XYZ file of C-alpha atoms in Angstrom:
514
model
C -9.262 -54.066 98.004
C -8.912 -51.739 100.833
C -7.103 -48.806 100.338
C -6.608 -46.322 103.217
C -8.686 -42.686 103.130
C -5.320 -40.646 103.390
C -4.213 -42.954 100.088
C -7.620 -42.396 97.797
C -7.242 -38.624 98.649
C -4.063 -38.342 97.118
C -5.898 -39.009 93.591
C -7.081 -35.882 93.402
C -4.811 -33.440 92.236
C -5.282 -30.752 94.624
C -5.380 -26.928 93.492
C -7.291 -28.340 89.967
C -11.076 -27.401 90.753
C -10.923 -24.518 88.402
C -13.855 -22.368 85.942
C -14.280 -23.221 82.486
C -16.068 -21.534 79.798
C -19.123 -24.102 80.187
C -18.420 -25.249 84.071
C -15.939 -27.150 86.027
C -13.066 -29.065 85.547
C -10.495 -31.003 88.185
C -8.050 -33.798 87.493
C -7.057 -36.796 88.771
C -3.730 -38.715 89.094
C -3.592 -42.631 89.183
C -1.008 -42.803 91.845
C -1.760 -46.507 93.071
C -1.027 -48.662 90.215
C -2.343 -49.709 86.690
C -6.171 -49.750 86.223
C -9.076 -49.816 84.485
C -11.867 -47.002 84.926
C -15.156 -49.217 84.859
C -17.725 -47.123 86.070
C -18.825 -43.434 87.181
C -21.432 -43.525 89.795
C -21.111 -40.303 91.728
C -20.039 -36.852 91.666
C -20.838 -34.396 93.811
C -20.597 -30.367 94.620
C -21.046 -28.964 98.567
C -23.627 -32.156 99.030
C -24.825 -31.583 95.440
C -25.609 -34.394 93.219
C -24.120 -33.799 89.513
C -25.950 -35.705 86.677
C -24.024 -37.919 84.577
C -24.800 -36.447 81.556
C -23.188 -33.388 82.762
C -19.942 -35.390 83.322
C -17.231 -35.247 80.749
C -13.912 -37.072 80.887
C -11.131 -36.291 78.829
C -8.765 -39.550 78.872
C -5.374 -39.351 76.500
C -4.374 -36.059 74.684
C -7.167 -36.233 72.322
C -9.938 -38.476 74.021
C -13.379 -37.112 75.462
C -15.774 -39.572 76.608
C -19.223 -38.554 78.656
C -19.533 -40.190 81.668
C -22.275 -42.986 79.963
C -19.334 -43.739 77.650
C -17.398 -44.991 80.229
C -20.080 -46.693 82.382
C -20.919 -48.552 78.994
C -17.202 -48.845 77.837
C -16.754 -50.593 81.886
C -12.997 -50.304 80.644
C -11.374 -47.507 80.520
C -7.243 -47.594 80.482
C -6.530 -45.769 83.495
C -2.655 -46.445 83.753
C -0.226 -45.750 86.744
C 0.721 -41.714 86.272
C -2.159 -40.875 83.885
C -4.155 -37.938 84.417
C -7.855 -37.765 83.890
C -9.400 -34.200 83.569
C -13.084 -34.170 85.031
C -15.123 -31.721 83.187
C -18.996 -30.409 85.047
C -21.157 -29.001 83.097
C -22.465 -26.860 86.541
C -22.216 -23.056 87.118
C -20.459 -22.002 89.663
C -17.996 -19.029 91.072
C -14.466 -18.771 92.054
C -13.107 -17.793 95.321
C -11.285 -18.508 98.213
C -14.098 -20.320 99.816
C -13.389 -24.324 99.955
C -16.092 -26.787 98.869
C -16.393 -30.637 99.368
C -15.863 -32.687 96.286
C -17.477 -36.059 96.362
C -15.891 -38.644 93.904
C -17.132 -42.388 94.056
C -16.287 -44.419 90.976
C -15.184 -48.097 90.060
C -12.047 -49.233 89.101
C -10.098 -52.335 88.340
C -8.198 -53.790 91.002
C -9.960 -51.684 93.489
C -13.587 -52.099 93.157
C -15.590 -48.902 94.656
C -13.295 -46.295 95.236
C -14.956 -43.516 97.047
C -13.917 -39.818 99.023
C -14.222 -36.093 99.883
C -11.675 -33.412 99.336
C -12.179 -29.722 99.575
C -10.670 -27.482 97.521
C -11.415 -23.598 96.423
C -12.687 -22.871 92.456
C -10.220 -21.145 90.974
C -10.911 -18.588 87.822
C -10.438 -19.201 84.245
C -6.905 -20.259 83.643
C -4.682 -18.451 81.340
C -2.545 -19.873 79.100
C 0.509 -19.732 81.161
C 3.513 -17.929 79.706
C 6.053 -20.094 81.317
C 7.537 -23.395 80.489
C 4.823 -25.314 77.625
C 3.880 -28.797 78.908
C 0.544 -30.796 78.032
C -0.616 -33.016 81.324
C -2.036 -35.420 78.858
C 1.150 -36.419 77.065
C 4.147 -34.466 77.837
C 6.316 -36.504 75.705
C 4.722 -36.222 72.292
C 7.705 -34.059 69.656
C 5.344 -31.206 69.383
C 5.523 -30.146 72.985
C 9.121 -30.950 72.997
C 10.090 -28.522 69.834
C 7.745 -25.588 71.495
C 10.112 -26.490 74.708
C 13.332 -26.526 72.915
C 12.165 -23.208 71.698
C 10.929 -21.907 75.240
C 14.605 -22.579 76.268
C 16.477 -21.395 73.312
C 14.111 -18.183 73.660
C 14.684 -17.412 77.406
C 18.794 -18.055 76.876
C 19.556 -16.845 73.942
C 21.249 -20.056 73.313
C 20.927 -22.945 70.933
C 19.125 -26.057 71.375
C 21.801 -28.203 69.156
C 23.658 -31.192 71.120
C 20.971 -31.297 73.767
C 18.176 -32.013 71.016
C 19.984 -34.741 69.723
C 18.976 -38.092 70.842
C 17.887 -41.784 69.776
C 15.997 -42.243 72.926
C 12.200 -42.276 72.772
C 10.800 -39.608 74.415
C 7.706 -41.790 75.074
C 9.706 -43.897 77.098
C 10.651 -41.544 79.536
C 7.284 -40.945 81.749
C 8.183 -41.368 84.796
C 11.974 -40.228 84.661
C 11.846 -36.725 83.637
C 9.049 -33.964 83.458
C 9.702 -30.811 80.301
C 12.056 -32.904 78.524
C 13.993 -31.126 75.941
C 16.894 -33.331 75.425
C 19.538 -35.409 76.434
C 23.127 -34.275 78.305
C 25.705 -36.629 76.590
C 28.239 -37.705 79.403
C 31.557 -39.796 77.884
C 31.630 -43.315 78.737
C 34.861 -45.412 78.684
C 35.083 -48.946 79.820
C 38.165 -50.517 82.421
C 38.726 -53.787 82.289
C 38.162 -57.383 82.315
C 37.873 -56.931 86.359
C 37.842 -60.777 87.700
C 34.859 -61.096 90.503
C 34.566 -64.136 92.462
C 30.814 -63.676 94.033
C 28.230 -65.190 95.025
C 26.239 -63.485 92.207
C 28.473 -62.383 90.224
C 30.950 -65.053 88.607
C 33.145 -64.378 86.023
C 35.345 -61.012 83.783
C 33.466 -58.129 83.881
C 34.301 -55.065 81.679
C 32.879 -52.562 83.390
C 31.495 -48.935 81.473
C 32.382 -45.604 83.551
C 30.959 -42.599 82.445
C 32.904 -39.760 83.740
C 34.976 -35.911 82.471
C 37.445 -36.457 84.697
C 41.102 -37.242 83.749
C 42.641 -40.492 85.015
C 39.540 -42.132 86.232
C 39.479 -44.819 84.001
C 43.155 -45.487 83.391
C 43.385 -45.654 87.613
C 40.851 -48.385 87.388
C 41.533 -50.039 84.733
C 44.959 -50.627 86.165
C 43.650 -51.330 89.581
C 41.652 -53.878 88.251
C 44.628 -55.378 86.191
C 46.492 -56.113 89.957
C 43.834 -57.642 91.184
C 43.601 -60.048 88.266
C 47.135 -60.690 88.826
C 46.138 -61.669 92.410
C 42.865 -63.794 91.777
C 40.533 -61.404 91.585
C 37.979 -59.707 93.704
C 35.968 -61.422 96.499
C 32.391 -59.796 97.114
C 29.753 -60.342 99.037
C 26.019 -58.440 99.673
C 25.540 -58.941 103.433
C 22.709 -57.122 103.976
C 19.523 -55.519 102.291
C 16.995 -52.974 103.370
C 15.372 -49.489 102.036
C 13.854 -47.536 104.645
C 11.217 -45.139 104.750
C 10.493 -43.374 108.326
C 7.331 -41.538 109.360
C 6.681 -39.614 112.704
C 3.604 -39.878 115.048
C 3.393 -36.578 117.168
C 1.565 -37.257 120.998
C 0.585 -35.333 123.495
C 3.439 -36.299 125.826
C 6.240 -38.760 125.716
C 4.116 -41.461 127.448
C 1.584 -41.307 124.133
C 4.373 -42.227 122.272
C 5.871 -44.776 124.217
C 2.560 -46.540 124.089
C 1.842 -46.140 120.450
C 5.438 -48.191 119.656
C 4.275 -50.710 121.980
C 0.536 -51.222 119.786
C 2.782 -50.790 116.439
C 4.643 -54.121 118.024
C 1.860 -56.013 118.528
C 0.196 -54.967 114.874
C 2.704 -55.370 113.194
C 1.532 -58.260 111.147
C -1.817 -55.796 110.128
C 0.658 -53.385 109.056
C 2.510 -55.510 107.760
C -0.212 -56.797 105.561
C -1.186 -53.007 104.210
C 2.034 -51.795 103.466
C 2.780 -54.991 100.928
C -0.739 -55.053 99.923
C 0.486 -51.813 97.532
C 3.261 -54.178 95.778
C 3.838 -57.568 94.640
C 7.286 -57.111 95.156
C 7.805 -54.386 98.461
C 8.343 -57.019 101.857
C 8.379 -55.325 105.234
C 10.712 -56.885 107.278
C 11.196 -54.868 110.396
C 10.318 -51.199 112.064
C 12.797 -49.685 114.354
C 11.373 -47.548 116.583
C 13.424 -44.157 118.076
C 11.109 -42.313 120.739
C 12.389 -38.426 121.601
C 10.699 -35.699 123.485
C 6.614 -36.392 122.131
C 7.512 -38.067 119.210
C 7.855 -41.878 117.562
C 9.724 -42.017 114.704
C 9.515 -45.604 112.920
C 12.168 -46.469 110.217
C 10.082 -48.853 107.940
C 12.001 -51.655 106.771
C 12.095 -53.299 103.117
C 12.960 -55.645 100.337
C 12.756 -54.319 97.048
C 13.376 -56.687 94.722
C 15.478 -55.285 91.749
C 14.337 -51.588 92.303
C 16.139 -48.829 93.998
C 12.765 -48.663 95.964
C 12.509 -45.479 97.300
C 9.028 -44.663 95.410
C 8.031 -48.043 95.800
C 8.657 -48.262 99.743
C 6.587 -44.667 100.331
C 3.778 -45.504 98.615
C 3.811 -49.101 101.054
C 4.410 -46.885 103.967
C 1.597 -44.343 103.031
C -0.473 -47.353 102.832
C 0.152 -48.923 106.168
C 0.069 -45.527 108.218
C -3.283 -44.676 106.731
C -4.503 -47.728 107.962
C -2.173 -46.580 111.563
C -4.289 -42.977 111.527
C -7.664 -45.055 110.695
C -6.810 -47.135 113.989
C -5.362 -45.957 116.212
C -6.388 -42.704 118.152
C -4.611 -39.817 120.162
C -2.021 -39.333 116.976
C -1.930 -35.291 116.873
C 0.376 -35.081 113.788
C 1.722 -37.135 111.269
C 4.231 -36.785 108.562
C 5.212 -39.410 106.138
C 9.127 -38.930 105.978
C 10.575 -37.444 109.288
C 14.213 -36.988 107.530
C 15.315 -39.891 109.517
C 15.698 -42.247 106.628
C 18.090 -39.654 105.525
C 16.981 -40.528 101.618
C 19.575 -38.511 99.726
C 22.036 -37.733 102.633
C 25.125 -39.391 104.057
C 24.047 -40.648 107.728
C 25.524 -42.488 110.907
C 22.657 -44.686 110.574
C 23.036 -45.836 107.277
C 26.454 -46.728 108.139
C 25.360 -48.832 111.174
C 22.059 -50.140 109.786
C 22.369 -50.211 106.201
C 20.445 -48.615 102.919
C 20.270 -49.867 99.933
C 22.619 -52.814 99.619
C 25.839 -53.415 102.299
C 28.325 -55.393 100.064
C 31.876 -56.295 101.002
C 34.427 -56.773 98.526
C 37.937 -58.228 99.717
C 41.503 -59.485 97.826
C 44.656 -60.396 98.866
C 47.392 -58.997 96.876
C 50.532 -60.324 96.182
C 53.468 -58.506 97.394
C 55.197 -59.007 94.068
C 52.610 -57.732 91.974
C 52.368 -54.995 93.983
C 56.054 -53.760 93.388
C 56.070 -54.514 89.597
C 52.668 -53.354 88.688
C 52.536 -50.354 90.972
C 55.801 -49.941 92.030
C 55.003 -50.285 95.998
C 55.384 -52.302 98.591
C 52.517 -53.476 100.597
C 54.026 -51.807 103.589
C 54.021 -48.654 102.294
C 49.947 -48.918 101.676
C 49.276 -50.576 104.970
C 51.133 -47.697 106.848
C 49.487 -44.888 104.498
C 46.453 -46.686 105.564
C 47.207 -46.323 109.095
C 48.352 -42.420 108.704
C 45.091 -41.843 106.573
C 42.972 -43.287 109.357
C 43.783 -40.566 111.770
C 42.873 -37.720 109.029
C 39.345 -39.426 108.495
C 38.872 -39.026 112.218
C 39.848 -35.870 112.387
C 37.524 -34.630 109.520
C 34.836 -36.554 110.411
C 34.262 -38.336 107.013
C 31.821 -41.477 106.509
C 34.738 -42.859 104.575
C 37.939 -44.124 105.861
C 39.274 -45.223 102.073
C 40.417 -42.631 99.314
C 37.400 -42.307 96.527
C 35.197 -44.603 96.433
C 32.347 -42.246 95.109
C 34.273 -41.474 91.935
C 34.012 -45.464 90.489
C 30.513 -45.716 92.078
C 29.079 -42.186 90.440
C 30.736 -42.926 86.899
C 28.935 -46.557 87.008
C 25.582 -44.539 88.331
C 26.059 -42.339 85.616
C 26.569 -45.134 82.784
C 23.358 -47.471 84.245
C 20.422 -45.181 84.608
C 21.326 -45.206 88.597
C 20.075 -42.217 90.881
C 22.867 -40.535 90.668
C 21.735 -38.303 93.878
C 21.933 -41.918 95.687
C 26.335 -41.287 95.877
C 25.154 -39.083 98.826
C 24.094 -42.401 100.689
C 26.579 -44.736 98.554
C 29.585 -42.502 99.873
C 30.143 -44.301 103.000
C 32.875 -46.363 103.071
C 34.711 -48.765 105.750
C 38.405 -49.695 103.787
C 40.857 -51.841 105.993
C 43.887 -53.402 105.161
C 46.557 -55.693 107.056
C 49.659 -57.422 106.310
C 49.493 -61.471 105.930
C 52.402 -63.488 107.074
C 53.829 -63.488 103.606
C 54.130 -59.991 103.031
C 51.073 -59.726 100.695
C 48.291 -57.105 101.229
C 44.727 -57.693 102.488
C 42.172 -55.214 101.204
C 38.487 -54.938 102.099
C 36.315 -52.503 101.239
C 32.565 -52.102 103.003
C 30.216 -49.945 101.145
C 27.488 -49.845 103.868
C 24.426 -48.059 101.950
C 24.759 -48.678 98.484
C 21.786 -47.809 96.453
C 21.730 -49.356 92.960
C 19.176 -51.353 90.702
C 18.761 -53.272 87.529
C 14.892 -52.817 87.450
C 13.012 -49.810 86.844
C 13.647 -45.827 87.238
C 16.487 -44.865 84.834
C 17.840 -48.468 84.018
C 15.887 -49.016 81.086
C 16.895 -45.921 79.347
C 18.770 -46.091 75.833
C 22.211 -45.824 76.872
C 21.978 -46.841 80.564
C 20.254 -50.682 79.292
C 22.939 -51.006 76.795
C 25.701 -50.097 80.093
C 24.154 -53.057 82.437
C 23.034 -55.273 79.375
C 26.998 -55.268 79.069
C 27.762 -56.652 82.503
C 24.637 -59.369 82.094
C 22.930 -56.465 84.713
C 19.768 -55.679 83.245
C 16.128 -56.876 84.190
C 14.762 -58.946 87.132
C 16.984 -60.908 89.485
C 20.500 -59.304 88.460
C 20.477 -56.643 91.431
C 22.770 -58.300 93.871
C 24.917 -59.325 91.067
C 25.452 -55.647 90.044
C 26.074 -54.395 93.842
C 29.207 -56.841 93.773
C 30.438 -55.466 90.251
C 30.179 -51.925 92.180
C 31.636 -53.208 94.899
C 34.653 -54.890 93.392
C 35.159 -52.093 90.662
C 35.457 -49.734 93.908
C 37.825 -51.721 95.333
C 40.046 -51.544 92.232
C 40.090 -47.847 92.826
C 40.801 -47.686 96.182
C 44.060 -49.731 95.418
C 44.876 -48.096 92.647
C 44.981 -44.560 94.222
C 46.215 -45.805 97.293
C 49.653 -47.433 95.378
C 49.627 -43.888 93.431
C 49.785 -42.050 96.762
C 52.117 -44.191 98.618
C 54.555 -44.383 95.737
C 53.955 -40.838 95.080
C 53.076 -41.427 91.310
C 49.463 -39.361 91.720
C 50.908 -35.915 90.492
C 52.448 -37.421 87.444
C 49.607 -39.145 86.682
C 47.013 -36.620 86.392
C 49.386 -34.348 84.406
C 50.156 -37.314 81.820
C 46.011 -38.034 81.700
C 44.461 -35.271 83.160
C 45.344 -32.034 81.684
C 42.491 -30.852 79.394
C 44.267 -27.352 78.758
């Protein structure tokens, strides 16, 4: 399997190479995937072969193993996020001076895996008096006590709700780094919300984890109108998580002609950046040339993911095989802040991140008045009025709030909660049938969510999408239309408040925590 230079380099941990009382040590992170460590067959110093029998590996908390142990073992669990300290049994000083490291080893999928960093010796490391962590196994109760106590110690505070939990701690690699605990966030639940998708069929009662006042009483009875009505139509449109890297030229015309080779390569690069994932697809690259630079916005499937991990490590892959091919690239950097991961953006609103769902009803002008004591003209004009302020201000959302239903459903499913930034944006429109009833619609055109992977399968957050029928492979387009639809119930339920002028009295019935 070929795996690009920039990519293998990124296995050592850089900063490691460090004295020991009997040598060297460094450390290396699997961050490619799952595999097996079947065989050391070189390591080297400034050109300097080291022996094998001066070649110690420490695998696990507890586990050393010489480097003929593993070369006989062939086997040797070498999991995605592990970390391998390499121990030499060499003399040498510290200083600033860099050396070349040579590493060449064997490894299941890979087959030979072989490069050359350089990195400075450090001196004997001190214990260090700050946070306690172990690289081997973070997540192990010991290490978590002497944390609890780190923090209690530096505060002056107790570690008493926080260190209560019935999560596994050993579940959590991967989600959080010095755990000490758990922040307990209410959850309520609004509901039965009717959902006529394409995915998602059926009642939903939907959890909402939230401190504020009102929130789930506004959506609960949002929800109940739209019942009354039919229920919610929604539809995912579109699909694509970005990441975008930028190739630095000479002059504009080196980057004009670099898009042009990226066109007609794309099926190479295609090829590299999916090789890193049995589920990542590349489907397009936009291109965006400016002064001597091409930024490309890679563009991808991700399955039931959120992706953003998942789509870097495919585009690291395909522009190390770019920066192996193709010559006169002066500077490179992975993310040029033009996928705008973690930020509200024009382009996300045009283009799409994440999922762009639609969720529409029609609203009958009776249940309107006797449910929320409004008539559908009133909202439609509000609507109107409202327009003009979001022009004025500038906001990516022309509806009311939006973010609050979506953030208390991140909350409650193990969502990235730092993904409202991009799942803000918000297109709301509304007209008047022939009847008198009310058409809603409500376009959320970047919203980030997933059923697979990162926090979902956390404790709590399973048990919130388990709920809904959410969890595991092949639910993810389902929940973007529960998000969608449950946002819609908001926006109609706050609008109706406004327009009737029932929002003040509201909060102070359900909001006043005083």
């Amino acid at each position: 399997m070929f795996i690009p230079s920039m990519l293998l380099k990124q296995l050592y941990t850089h900063g490691s190479l460090q004295k020991t009382e009997d040598g060297l040590c460094f450390m290396l992170k699997n961050r490619l995937k799952d595999a097996h460590l079947e065989e050391i067959l070189q390591i080297s110093l400034d050109g300097k072969h080291i022996a094998n029998e001066k070649i110690t590996l420490k695998v696990g908390p507890d586990t050393l193993l010489s480097a003929e142990e593993v070369n006989a073992s062939g086997n040797v669990p070498f999991p995605l996020r592990e970390v391998i300290t390499v121990f030499l049994d060499v003399k040498a000083k510290s200083g600033p001076e860099k050396l070349k490291l040579g590493i060449e080893f064997k490894a299941a999928p890979f087959g030979k895996l072989k490069f050359t960093v350089e990195d400075n010796i450090s001196p004997i490391a001190e214990k260090p008096a700050g946070i306690p962590r172990d690289p081997h196994d973070d997540y192990r109760p010991e290490i978590i006590e002497q944390r609890q106590q780190y923090f209690a110690s530096a505060t002056g505070a107790p570690v008493d709700h926080i260190g209560k939990y019935s999560i596994d701690p050993g579940t959590l690699r991967g989600n959080i780094e010095h755990f000490i605990g758990v922040a307990q966030v209410p959850i309520g639940v609004a509901g039965p919300l009717k959902i006529n998708g394409e995915h998602a069929q059926g009642e939903f009662v939907v959890p909402l984890a939230t401190t504020e006042g009102t929130l789930v009483a506004s959506y609960n009875r949002g929800m109940k109108l739209l019942n009354m009505s039919g229920g919610v139509k929604a539809t995912v449109v579109d699909d694509a998580m970005q990441r975008a890297p930028v190739f630095i030229f000479s002059d504009a015309r080196g980057a004009r002609d670099f898009v042009k080779w990226v066109n007609e390569n794309i099926d190479q690069i295609r090829d590299e950046a999916e090789a890193t994932s049995s589920v990542a697809k590349l489907t397009y690259i936009d291109h965006f040339l400016s002064n001597k630079f091409a930024f490309l916005r890679f563009n991808y499937l991700t399955g039931d993911a959120a992706g953003q991990n998942m789509v870097g490590r495919a585009t690291f892959a395909a522009c190390g095989w770019i920066l192996d091919n193709y010559e006169g690239i002066e500077n490179f950097y992975l993310e040029s802040n033009f996928a705008t991961d973690k930020k509200a953006s024009q382009i996300n609103i045009m283009r799409t991140r994440g999922k762009r769902v639609t969720a529409e009803a029609t609203i009958k002008r009776e249940h309107l008045l006797s449910v929320m004591r409004v008539d559908p003209k009133q909202i439609d004009y509000h609507g109107r009025v409202a327009g003009v302020g979001s022009f004025l201000s500038g906001v990516n959302n022309t509806g009311l709030h939006s973010p609050n239903g979506i953030t208390a459903m991140f909350i409650a499913t193990g969502q990235d909660v730092a993904n409202v930034s991009e799942s803000s944006a918000g297109i709301m429109y509304s007209e008047l049938t022939e009847d008198g009833d009310l058409y809603v619609s409500l376009t959320i055109p970047s919203l980030i969510v997933a059923t697979y992977g990162g926090g979902t399968g956390i404790g709590t957050q399973k048990e919130c999408l388990e709920l809904m029928d959410c969890y595991g492979k092949n639910k993810v387009y389902k929940f973007a239309e529960i998000v969608g639809a449950v946002a819609l119930a908001g926006e109609i339920s706050l609008a109706s408040a406004i327009s009737s002028s029932d929002w003040v009295s509201s909060h102070e019935q359900y909001g006043r925590n005083r």
